[in-house]
Every structure is written in C-alpha cells, then in structure tokens.
PDB file of C-alpha atoms and ligand atoms in Angstrom:
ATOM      1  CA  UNK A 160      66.812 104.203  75.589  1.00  0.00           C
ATOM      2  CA  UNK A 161      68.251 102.267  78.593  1.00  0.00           C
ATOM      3  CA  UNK A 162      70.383 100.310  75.793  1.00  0.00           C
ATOM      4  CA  UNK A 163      71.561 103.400  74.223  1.00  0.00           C
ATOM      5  CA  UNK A 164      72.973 104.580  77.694  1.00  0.00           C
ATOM      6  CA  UNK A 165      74.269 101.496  78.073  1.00  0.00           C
ATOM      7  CA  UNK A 166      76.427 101.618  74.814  1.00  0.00           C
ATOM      8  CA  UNK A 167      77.619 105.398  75.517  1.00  0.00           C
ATOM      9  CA  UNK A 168      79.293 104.401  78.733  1.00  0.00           C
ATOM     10  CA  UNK A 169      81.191 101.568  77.167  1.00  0.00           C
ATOM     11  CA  UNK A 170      82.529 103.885  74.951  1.00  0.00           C
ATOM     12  CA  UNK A 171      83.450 106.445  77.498  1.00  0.00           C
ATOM     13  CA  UNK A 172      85.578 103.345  79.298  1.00  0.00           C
ATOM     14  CA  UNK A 173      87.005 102.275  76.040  1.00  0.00           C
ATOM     15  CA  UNK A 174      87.649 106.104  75.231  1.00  0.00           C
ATOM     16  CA  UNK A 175      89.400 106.274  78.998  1.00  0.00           C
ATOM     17  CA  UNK A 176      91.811 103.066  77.952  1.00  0.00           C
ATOM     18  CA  UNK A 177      92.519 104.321  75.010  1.00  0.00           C
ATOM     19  CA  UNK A 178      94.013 107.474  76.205  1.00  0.00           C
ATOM     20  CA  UNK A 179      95.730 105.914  79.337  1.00  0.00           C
ATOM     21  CA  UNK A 180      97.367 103.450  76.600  1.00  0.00           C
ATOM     22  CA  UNK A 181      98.459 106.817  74.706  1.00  0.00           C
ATOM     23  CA  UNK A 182      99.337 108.975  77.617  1.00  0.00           C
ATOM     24  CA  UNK A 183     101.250 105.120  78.600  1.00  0.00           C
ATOM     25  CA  UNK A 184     103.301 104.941  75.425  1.00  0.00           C
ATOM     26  CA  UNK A 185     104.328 108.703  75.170  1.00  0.00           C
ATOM     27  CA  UNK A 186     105.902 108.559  78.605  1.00  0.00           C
ATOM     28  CA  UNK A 187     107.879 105.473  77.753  1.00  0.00           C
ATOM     29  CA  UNK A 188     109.139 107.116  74.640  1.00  0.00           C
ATOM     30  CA  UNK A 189     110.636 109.996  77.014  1.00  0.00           C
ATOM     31  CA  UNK A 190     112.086 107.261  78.976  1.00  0.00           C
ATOM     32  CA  UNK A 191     109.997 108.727  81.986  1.00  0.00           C
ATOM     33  CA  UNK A 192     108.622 105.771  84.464  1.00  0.00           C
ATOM     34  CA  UNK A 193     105.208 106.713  85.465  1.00  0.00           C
ATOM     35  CA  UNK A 194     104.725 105.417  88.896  1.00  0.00           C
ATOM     36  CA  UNK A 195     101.393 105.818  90.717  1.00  0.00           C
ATOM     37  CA  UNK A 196     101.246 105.409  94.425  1.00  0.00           C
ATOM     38  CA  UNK A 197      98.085 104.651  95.907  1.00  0.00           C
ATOM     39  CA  UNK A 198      96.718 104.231  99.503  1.00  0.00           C
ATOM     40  CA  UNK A 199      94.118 105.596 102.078  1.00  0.00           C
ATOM     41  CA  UNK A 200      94.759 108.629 103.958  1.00  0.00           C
ATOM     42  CA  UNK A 201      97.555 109.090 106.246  1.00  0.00           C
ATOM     43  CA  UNK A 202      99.620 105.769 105.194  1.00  0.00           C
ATOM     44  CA  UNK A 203     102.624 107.867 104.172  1.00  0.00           C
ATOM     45  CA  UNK A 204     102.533 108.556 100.263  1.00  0.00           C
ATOM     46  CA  UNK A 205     103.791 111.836 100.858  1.00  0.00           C
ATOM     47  CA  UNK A 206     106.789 110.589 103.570  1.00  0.00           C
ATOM     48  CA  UNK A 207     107.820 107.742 100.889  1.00  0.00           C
ATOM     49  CA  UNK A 208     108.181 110.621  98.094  1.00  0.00           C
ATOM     50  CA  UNK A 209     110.294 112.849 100.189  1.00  0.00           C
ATOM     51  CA  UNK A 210     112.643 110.190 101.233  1.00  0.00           C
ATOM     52  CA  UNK A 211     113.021 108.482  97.967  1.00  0.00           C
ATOM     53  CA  UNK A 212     113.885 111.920  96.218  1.00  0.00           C
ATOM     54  CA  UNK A 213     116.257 112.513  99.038  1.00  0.00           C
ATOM     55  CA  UNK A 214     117.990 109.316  98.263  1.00  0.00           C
ATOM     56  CA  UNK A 215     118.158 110.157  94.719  1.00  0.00           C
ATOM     57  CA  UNK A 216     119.500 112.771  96.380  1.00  0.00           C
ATOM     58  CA  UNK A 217     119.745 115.026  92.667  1.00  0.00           C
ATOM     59  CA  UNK A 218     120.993 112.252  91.004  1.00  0.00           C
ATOM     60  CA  UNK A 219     117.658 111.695  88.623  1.00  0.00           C
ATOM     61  CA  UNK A 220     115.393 114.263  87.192  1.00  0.00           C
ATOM     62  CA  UNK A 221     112.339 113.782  89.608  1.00  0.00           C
ATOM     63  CA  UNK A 222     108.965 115.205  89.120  1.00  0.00           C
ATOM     64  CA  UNK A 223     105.712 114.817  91.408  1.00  0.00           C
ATOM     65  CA  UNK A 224     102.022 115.332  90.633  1.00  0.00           C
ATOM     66  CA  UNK A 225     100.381 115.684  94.282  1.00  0.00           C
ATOM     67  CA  UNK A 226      96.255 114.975  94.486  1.00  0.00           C
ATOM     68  CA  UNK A 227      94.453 116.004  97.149  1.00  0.00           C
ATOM     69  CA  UNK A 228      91.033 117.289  97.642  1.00  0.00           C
ATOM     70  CA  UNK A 229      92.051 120.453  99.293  1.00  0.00           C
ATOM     71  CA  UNK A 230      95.199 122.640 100.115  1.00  0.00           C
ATOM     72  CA  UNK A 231      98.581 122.485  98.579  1.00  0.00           C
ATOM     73  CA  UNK A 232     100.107 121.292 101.706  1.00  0.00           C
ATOM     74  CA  UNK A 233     101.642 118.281 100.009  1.00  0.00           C
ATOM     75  CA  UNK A 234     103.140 120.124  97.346  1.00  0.00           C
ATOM     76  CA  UNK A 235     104.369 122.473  99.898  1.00  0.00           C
ATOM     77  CA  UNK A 236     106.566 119.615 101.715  1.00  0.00           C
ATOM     78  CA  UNK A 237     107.643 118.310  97.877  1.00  0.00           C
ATOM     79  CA  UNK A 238     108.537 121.219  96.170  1.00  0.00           C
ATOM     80  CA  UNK A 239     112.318 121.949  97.829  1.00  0.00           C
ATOM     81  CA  UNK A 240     113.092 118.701  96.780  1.00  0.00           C
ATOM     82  CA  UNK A 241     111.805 118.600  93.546  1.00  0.00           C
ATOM     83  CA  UNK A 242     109.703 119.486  90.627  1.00  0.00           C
ATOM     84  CA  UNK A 243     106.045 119.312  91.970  1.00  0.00           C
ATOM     85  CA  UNK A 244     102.536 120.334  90.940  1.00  0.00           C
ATOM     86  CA  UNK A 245      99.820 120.358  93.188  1.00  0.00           C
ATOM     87  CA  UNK A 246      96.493 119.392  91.606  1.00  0.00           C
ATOM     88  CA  UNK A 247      93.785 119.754  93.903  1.00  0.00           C
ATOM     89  CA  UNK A 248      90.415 118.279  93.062  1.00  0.00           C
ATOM     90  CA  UNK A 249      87.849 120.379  94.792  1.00  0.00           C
ATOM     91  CA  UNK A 250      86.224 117.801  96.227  1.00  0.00           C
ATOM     92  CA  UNK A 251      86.447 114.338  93.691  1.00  0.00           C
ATOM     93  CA  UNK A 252      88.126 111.713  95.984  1.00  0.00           C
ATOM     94  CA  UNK A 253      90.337 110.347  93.202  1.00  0.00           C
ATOM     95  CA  UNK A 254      92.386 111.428  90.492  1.00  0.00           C
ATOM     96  CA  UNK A 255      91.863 111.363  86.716  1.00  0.00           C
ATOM     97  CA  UNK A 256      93.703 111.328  83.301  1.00  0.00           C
ATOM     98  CA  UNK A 257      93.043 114.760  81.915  1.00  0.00           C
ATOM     99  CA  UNK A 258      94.090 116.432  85.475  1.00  0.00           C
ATOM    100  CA  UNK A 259      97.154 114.405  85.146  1.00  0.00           C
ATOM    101  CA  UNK A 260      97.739 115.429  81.570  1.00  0.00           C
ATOM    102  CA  UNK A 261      96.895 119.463  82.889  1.00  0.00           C
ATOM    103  CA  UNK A 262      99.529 119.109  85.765  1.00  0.00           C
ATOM    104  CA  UNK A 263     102.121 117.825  83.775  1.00  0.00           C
ATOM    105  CA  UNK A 264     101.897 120.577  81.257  1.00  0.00           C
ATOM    106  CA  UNK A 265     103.039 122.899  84.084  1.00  0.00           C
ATOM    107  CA  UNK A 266     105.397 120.825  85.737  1.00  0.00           C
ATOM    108  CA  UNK A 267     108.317 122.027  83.084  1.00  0.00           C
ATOM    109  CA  UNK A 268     110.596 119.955  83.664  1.00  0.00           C
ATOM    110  CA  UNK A 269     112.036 117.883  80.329  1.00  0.00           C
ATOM    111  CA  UNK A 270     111.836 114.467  79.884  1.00  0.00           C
ATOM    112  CA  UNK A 271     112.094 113.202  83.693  1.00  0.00           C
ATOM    113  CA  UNK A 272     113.335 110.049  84.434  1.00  0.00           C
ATOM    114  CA  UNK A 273     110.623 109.737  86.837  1.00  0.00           C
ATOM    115  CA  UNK A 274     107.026 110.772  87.619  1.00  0.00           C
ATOM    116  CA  UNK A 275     105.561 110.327  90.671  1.00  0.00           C
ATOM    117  CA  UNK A 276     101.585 110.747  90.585  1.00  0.00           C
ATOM    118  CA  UNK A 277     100.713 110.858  94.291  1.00  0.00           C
ATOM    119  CA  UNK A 278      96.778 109.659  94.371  1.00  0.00           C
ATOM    120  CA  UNK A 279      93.704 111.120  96.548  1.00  0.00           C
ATOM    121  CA  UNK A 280      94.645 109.418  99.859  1.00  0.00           C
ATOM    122  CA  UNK A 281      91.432 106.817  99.129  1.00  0.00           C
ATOM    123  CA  UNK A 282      91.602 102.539  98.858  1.00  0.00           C
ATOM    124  CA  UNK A 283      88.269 102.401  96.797  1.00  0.00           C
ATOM    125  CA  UNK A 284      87.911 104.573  93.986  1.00  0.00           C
ATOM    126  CA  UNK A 285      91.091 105.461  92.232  1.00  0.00           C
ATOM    127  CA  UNK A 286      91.801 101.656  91.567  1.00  0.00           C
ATOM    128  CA  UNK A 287      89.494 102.076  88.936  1.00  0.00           C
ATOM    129  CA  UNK A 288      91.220 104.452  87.111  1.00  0.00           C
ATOM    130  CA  UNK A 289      93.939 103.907  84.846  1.00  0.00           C
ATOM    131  CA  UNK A 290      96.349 107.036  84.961  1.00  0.00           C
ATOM    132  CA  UNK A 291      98.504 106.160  82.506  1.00  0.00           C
ATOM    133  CA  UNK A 292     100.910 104.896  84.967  1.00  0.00           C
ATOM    134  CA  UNK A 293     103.916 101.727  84.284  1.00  0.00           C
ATOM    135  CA  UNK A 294     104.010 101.048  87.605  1.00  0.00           C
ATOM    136  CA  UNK A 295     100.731 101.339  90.095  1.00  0.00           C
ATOM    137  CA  UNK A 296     101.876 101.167  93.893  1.00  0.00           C
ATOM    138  CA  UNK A 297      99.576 100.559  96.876  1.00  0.00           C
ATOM    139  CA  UNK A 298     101.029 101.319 100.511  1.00  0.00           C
ATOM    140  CA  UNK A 299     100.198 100.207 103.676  1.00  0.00           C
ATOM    141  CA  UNK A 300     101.147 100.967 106.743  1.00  0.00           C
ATOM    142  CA  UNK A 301     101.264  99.489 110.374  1.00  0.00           C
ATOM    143  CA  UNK A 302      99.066 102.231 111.616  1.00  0.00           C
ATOM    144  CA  UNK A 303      96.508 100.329 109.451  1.00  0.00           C
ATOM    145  CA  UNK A 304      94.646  97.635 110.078  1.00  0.00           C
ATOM    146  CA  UNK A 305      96.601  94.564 108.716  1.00  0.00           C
ATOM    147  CA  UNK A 306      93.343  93.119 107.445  1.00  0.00           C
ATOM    148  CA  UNK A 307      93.235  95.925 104.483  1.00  0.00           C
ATOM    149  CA  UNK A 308      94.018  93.510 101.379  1.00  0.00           C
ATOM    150  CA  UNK A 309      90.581  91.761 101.819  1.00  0.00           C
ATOM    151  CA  UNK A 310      88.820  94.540 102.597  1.00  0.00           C
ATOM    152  CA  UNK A 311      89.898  96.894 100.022  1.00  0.00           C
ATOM    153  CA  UNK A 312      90.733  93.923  97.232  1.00  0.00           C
ATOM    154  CA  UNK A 313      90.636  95.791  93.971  1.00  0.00           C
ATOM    155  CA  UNK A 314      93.765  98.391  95.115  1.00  0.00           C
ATOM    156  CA  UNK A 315      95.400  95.071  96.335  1.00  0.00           C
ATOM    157  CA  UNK A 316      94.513  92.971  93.081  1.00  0.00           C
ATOM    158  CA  UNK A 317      95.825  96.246  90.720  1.00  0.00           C
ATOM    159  CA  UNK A 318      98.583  97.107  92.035  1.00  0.00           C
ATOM    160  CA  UNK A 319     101.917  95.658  91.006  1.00  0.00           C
ATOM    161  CA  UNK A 320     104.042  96.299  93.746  1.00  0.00           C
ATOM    162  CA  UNK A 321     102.822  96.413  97.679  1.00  0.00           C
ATOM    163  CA  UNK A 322     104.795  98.970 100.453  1.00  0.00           C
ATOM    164  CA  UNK A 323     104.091  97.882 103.640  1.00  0.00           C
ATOM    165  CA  UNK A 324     105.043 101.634 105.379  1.00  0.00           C
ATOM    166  CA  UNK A 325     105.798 102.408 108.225  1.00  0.00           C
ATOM    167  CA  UNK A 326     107.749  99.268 109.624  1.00  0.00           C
ATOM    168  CA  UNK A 327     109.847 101.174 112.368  1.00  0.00           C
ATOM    169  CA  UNK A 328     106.429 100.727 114.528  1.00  0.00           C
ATOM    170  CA  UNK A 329     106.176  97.010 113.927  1.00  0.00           C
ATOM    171  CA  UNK A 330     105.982  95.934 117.784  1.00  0.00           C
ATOM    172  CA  UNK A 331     104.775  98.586 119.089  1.00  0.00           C
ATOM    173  CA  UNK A 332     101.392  98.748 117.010  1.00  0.00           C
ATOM    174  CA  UNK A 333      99.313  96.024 117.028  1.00  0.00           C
ATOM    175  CA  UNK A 334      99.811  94.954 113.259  1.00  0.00           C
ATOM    176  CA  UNK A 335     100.761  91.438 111.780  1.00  0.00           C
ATOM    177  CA  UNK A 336     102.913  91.664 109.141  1.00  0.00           C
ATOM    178  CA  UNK A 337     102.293  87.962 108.485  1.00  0.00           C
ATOM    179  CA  UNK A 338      98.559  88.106 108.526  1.00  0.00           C
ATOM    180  CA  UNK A 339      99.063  91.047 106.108  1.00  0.00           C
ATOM    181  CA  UNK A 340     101.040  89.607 103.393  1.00  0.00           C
ATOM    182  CA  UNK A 341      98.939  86.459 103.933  1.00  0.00           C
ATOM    183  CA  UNK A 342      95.753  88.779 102.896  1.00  0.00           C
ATOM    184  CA  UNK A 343      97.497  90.588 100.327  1.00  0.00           C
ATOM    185  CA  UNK A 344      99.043  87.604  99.294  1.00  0.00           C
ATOM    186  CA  UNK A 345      95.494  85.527  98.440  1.00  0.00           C
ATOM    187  CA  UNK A 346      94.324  88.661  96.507  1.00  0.00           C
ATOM    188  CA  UNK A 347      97.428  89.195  94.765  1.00  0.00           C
ATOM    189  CA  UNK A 348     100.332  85.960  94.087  1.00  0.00           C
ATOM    190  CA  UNK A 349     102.332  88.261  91.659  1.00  0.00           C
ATOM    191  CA  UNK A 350     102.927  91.007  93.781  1.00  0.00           C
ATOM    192  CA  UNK A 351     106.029  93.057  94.669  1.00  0.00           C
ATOM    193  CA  UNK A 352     106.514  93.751  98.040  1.00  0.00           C
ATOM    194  CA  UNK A 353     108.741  96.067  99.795  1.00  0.00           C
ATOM    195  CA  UNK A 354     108.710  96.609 103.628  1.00  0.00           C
ATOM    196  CA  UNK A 355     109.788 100.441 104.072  1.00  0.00           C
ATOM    197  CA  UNK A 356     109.972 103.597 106.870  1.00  0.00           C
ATOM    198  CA  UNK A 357     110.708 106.472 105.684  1.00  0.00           C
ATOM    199  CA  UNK A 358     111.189 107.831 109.165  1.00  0.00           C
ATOM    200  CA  UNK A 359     114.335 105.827 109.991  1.00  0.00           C
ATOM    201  CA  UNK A 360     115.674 104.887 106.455  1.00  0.00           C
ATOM    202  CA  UNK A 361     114.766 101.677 106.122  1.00  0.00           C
ATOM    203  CA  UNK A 362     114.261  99.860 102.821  1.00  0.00           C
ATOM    204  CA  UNK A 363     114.446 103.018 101.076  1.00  0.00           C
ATOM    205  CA  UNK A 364     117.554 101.630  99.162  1.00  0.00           C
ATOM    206  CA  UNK A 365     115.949  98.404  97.850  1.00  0.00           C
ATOM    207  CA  UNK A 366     113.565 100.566  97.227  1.00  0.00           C
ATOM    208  CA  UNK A 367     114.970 102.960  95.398  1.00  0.00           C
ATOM    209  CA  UNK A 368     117.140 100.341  93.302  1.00  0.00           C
ATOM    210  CA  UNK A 369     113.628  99.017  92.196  1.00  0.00           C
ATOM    211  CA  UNK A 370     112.587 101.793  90.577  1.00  0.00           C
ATOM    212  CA  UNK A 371     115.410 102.523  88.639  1.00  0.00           C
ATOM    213  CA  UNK A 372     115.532  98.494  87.752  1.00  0.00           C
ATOM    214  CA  UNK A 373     111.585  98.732  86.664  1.00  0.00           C
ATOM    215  CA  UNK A 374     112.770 101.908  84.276  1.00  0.00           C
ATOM    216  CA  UNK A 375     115.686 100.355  82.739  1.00  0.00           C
ATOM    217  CA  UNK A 376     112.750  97.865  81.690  1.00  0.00           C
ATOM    218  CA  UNK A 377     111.305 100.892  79.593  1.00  0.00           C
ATOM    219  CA  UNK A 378     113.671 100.454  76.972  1.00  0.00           C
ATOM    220  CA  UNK A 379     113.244  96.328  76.463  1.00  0.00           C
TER     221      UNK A 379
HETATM  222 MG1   MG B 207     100.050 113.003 100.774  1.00  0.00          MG
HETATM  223 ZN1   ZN B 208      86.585 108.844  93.605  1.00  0.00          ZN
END
C-alpha cells in the first residue's frame, strides 16, 4: 500500500515537470520571457515591477501575474502600468502551474515580450515549484536580515539571478552587503546579481538591459 503511494506521488512530480517543460517551451515559441520573482514578504517584488515597467516606459508589451493570499491590492498598484491579473490564492502560501495557466488566459494581451509572475511573498515553499518560468528571481532586501541565503538555501540555490533591493538604505540599516553575497555566494557560485532601489532609480537600467539581454537568448 505504502509503496503504491509512494509511486503515485512520483508521478504527480514527474506529471508537474512535464507540464512546466510544456507551459516552458510554448512561451519561448511566443518569444515571451517568463520571469518569476521570488522573495519573502515585504522585500519589494511589487516596487521592482512598477519601476521596471516604468522604465520600459511602453516600449515592450508587459504583462504581470500578481499572487497573493488575499486582496487585489497588488494588482491594484500594477494595473495603470500594465496588463495585470491578480490571482489570489485563498489561503495556499505559494503559487502553482494551473493558476498560472488560468491567469494568463485572462490576461489578453498577445504574445508579450514579457511575463512577470509575481510569487506569494514566501522564501520556503514556492522554490519548489517550477512555474514554467526562463528566468526564476529571488530578491532581497536591506530591511532583511543579510544572513537570508543560508537560512532560506533552496530559493538561494534555484534561483538564477539574485536582487539585492532596496540599496538606497545601505548605511542606514544594519545590513552587510558583503556578508550577504558571501552567504548567497557559498549556496549559489553561478548566480546573477543585481544591486537595485526602486525608490531612487538605482540599478533599474542594468537591470532592465538584463532582461531584455536574457530574452534575446530565447531565440538561440
Ligand atoms: Mg507584492
Ligand atoms: Zn506553499
């Protein structure tokens, strides 16, 4: 019995892949770059969003797929910027492919050169979850504690591409950048990193040249 269980929930995972490898492949054939950002509450997903699309400033076809447990509040910030669906979860703390797949079907917006899925604000779950996504991103910020990465290691160890948010309050918070990368660094030696606040501008442009860099790479 026990092995029977057993054999059903590798084939649920395996199922899971499978359709993150589909939902993967179709997106690249639209020449949309599926970017996932991940972090714990409060880090700045949302903040990053709105000043990347205001960079883009209407010069890509944006859309945004917003998770949170309750309220469209996110979505409400997004939405005069750009194409965004709010999927709330009632309750599950991270997000999953079929939601995903459901939110996109009403975002109507053709063939976007970018999708943003904006995560459950949570460091432990949703790095288990494959979305579908090219690109997975995990922020965090100097409101944090810069001993995260080792803490939290599998969003670290996923995640291609690091944000450190927030940097305008480097010096006035008590966070180590160095100590940070270090950490994030020993989990992670391929890692991206960009050092970003979306409250005064900064980094935004590298950025933003990153992503459209990691999308040209859709069509090699
Ligand atoms: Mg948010
Ligand atoms: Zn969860």
């Amino acid at each position: 019995m026990s092995a029977k269980t057993v054999r059903v929930g590798r084939d649920l995972l395996a199922d899971q892949r499978a359709a993150a490898e589909r939902f993967r492949a179709a997106m690249t054939e639209r020449g949309t770059l599926v970017v996932r950002l991940l972090s714990s509450p409060g880090a700045g997903k949302t903040s990053l969003l709105e000043a990347t699309i205001k960079h883009f400033a209407g010069q890509r076809r944006i859309g945004v797929l917003v998770g949170d447990v309750q309220t469209q509040r996110d979505a409400a910030r997004l939405r005069p910027l750009c194409k965004t669906v709010q999927i709330t979860t009632g309750g599950a703390c991270h997000l999953e492919l079929p939601l995903v797949e459901a939110a996109l079907a009403k975002l109507k917006l053709r063939d976007p050169e970018f999708l943003f899925i904006e995560d459950v604000g949570n460091l432990v779950c949703p790095a288990s979850f494959d979305l579908g996504e090219h690109w997975r991103v995990v922020l965090l910020s100097t409101t944090e504690g810069d001993d995260k990465p080792g803490k939290y290691p599998k969003a670290f160890r996923t995640a291609d591409v690091l944000v450190i948010a927030k940097v305008d309050l480097l010096g006035v918070v008590p966070f180590s950048l160095k100590r940070a990368l270090a950490d994030a660094r020993r989990i992670n030696r391929q890692q991206e990193v960009f050092r970003v606040s979306a409250l005064s501008g900064a980094g935004v442009a590298d950025w933003c040249s990153a992503l459209d860099n990691r999308r040209q790479q859709l069509r090699l």
